[in-house]
CSV table of C-alpha atoms in Angstrom, one decimal:
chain,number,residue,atom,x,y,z
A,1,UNK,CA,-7.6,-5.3,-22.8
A,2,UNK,CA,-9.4,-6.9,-20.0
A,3,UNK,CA,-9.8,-4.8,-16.8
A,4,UNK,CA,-7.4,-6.3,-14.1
A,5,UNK,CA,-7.5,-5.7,-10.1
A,6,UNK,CA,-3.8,-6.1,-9.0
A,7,UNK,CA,-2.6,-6.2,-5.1
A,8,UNK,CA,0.7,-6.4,-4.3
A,9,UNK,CA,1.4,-6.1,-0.6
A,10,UNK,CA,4.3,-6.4,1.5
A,11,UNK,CA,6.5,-4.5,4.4
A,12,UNK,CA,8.7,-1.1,3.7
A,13,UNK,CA,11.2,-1.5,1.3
A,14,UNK,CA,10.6,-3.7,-0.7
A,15,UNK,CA,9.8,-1.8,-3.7
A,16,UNK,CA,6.2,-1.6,-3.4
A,17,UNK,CA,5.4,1.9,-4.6
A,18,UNK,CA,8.2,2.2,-7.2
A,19,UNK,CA,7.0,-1.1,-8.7
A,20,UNK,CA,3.5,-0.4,-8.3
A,21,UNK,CA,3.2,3.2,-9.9
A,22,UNK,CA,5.3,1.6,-12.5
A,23,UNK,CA,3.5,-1.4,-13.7
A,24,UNK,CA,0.1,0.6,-13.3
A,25,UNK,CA,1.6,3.4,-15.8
A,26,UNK,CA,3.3,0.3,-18.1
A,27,UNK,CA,-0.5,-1.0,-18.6
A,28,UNK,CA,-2.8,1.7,-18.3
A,29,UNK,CA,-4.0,1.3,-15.1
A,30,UNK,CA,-4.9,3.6,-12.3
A,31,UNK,CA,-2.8,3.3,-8.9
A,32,UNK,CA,-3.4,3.2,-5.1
A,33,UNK,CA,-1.1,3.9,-2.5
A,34,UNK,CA,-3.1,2.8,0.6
A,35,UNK,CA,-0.2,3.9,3.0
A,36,UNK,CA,-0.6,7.1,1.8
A,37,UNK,CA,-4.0,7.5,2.9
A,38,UNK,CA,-3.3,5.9,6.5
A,39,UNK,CA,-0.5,8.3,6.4
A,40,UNK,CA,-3.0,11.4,5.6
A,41,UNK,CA,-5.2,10.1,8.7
A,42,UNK,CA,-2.4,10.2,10.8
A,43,UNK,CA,-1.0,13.8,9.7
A,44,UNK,CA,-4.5,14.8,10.6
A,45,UNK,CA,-4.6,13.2,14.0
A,46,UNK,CA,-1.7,14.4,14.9
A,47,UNK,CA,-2.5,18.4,13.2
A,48,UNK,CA,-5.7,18.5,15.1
A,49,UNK,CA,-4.3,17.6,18.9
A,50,UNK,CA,-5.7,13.8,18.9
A,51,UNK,CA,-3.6,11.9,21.2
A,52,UNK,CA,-2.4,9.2,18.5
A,53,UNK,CA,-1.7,6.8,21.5
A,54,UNK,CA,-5.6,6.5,22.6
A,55,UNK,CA,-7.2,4.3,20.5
A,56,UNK,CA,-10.8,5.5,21.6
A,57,UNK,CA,-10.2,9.3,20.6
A,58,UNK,CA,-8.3,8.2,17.5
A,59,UNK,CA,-11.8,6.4,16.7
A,60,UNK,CA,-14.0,8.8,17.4
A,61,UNK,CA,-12.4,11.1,14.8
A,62,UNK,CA,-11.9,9.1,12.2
A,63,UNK,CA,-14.8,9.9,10.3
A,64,UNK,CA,-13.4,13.9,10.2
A,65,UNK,CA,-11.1,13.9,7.6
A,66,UNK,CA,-12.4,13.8,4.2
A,67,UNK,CA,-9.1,11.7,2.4
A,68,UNK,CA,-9.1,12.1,-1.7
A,69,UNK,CA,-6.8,10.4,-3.5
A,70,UNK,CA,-5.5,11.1,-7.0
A,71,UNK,CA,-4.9,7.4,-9.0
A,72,UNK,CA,-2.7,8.8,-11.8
A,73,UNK,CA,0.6,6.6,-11.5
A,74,UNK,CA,2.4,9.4,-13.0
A,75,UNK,CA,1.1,11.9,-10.5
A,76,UNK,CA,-0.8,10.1,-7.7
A,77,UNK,CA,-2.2,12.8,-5.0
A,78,UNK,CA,-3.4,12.9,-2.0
A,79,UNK,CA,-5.3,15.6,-0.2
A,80,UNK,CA,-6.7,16.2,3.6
A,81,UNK,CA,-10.1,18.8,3.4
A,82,UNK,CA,-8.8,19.8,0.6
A,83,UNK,CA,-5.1,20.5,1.1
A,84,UNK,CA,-2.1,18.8,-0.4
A,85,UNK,CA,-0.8,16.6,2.0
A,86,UNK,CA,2.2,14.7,-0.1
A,87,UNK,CA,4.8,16.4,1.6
A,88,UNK,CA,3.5,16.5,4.8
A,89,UNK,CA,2.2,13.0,5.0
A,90,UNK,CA,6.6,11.4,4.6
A,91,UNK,CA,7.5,13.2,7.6
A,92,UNK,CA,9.7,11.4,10.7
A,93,UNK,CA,6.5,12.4,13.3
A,94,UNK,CA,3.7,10.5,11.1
A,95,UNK,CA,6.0,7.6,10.2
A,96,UNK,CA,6.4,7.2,13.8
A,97,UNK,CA,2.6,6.9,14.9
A,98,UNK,CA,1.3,5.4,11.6
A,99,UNK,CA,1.1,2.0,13.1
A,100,UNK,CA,-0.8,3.1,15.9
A,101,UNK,CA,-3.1,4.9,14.3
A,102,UNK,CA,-3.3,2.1,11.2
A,103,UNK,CA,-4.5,-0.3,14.0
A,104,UNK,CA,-7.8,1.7,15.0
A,105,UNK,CA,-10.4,-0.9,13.7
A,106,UNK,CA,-12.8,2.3,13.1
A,107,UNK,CA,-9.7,3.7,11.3
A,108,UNK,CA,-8.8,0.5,9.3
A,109,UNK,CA,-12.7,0.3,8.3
A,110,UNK,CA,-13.2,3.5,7.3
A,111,UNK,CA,-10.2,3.5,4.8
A,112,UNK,CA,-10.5,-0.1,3.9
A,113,UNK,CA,-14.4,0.8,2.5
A,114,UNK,CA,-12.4,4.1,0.9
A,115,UNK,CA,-10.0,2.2,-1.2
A,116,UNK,CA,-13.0,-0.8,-2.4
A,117,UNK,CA,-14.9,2.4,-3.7
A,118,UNK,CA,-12.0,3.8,-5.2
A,119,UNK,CA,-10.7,0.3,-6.3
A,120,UNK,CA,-14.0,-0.4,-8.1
A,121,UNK,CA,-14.5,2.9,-9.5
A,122,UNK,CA,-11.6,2.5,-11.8
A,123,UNK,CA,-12.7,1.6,-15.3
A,124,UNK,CA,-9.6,0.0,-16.9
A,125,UNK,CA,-8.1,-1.7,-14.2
A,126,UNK,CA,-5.9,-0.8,-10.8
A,127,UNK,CA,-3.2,-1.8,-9.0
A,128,UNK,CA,-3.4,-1.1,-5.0
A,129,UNK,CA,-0.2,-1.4,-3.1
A,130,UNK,CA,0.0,-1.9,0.4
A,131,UNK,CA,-0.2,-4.7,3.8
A,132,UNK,CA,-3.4,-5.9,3.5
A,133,UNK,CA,-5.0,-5.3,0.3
A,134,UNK,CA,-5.2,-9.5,-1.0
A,135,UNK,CA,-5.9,-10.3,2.5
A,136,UNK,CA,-8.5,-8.1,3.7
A,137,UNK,CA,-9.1,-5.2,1.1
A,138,UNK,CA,-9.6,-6.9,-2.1
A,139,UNK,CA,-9.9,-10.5,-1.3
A,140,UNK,CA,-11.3,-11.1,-4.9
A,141,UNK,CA,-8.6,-9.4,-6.6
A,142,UNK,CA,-7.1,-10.9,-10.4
A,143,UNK,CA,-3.7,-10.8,-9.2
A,144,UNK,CA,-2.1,-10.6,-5.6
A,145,UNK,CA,1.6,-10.5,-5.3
A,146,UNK,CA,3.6,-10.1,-2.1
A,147,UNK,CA,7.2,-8.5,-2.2
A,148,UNK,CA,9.6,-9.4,0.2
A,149,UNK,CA,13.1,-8.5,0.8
A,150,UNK,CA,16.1,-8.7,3.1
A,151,UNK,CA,15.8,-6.6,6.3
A,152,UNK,CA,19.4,-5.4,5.0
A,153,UNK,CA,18.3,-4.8,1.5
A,154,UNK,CA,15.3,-2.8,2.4
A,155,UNK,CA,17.3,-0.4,5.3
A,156,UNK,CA,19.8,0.5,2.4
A,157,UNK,CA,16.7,1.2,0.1
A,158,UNK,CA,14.7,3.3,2.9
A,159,UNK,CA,18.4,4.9,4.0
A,160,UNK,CA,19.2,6.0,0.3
A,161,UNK,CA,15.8,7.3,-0.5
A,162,UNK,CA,16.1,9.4,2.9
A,163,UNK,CA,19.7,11.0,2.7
A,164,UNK,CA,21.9,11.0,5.8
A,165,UNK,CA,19.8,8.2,7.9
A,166,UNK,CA,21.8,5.8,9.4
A,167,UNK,CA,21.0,2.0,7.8
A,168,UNK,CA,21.1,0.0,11.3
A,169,UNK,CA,19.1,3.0,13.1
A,170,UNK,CA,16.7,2.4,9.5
A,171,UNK,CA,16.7,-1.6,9.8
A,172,UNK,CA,15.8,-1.4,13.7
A,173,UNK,CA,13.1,0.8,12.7
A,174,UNK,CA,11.5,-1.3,9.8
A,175,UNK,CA,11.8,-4.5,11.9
A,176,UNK,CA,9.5,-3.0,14.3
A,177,UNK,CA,6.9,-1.6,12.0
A,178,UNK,CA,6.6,-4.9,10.5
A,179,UNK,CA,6.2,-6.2,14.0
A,180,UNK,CA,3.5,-4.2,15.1
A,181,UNK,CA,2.0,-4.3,11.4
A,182,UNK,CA,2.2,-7.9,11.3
A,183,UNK,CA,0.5,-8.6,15.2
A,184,UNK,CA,-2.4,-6.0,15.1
A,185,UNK,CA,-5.7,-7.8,15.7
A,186,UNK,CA,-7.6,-6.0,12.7
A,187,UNK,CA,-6.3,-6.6,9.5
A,188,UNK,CA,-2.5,-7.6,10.0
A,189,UNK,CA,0.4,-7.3,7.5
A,190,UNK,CA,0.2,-11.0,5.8
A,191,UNK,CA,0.5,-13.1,2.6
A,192,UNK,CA,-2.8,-14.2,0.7
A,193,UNK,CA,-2.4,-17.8,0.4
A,194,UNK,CA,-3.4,-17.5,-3.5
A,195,UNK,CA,-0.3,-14.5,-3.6
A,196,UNK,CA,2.6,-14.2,-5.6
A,197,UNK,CA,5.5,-13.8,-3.7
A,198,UNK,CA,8.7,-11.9,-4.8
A,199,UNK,CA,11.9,-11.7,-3.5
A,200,UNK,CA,13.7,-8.5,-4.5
A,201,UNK,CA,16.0,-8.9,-2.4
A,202,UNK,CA,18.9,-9.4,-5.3
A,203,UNK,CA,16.4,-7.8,-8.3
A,204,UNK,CA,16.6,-4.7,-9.6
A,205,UNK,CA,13.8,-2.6,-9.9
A,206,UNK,CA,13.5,-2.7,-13.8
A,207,UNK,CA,13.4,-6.9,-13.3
A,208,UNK,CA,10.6,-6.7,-10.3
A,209,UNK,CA,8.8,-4.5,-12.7
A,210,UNK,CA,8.9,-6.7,-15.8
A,211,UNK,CA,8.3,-9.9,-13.6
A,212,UNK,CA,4.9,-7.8,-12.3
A,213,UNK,CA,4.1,-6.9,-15.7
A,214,UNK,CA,4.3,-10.6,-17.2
A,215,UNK,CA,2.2,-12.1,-14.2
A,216,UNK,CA,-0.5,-9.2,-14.8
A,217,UNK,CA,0.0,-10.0,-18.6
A,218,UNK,CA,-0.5,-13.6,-18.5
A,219,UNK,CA,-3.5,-12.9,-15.9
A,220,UNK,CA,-5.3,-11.1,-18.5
A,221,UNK,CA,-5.2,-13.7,-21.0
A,222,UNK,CA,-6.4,-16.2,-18.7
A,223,UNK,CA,-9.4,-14.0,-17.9
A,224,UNK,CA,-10.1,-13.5,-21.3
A,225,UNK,CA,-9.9,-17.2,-22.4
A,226,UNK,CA,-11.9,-17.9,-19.2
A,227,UNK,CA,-14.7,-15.0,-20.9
A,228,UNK,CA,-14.2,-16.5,-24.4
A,229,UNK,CA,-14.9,-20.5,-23.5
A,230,UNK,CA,-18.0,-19.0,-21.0
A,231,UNK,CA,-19.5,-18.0,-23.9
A,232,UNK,CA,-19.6,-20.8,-26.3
């Protein structure tokens, strides 16, 4: 099988991770969550006393934390100087200041450079999920998709997957992350103009997932014919 880059970006909600890990595991692919690693950045700002809100001391530690991240769809990992840092990575404080910090040009070049090593380090293929991996990251990538979705649809989604949470206090919340993702000056939350873009607004997850799988399908043949008429 050919070796495909895939980059699907797109706000909260959406069903960028589910569909991600999934089509990366369908194919044989490795996986990137990029959000996790801006999340990991965060968690460490925010362990080791650095103001989150000052953009100068954010950038002047940036280069501290040594970020790994595991690429196994069916057990992607992520680790901060050597410590697991899954759990605390997802939790209400570093959701809160991830945009902030995510904004830090020092911070965004540092884990952009990060995720092109890791990106073209994997041997049959990846698929990198986050806001602006066909924009900025990967610009060169086989395949970009963008998911979109309702700001309804993804409040339910973020609400059920975090029990008790009020939906309208969760919609409120996701509208502003995607304001402040989609206005910061360095690498802003956007669609690639070559992108795919799906609405899964009224699709369930098992049809996102087969539409992602047929795009990255038919992607592969097209490389490979484009290999196979080169060489004649």
């Amino acid at each position: 099988m050919e070796s495909v880059i895939v980059a699907i970006d797109g706000p909260s909600g959406t069903g960028k991770s589910s569909t991600s890990k999934a089509v990366a595991a369908k194919l044989g692919l490795s996986y990137l969550d990029t959000g996790a690693q801006y999340r990991a950045i965060t968690w460490w700002m925010i362990s080791n006393g650095v103001d989150v809100n000052d953009a100068d001391a954010v950038a002047n530690a940036a280069a501290k934390p040594v970020i790994v991240s595991g690429t196994d769809p069916a057990r992607p990992t992520i680790t901060v100087d050597g410590a697991d840092a899954s759990g605390p990575i997802r939790t209400e404080e570093v959701t809160s200041n991830v945009s902030a910090v995510s904004a830090v040009p020092e911070v965004r070049t540092l884990i952009t450079e990060l995720q092109r090593s890791i990106a073209r380090g994997a041997e049959h293929g990846i698929v990198v999920e986050g806001r602006d991996i066909g924009i900025t990251v990967l610009p060169d990538a086989d395949l970009k998709i963008f998911l979109t979705a309702s700001p309804e649809a993804r409040a339910a989604r973020r609400s059920g997957e975090l029990k008790g949470v009020d939906v309208h206090a969760t919609k409120e919340a996701l509208i502003k992350r995607d304001t402040a993702d989609s206005s910061r000056k360095t690498s802003p939350l956007a669609k690639a103009g070559d992108a795919v873009e799906i609405d899964t607004t009224e699709l369930t997850l098992d049809q996102v997932i087969e539409c992602v799988v047929t795009l990255v399908d038919e992607r592969r043949a097209a490389t490979g014919a484009e290999k196979g008429t080169a060489a004649q």
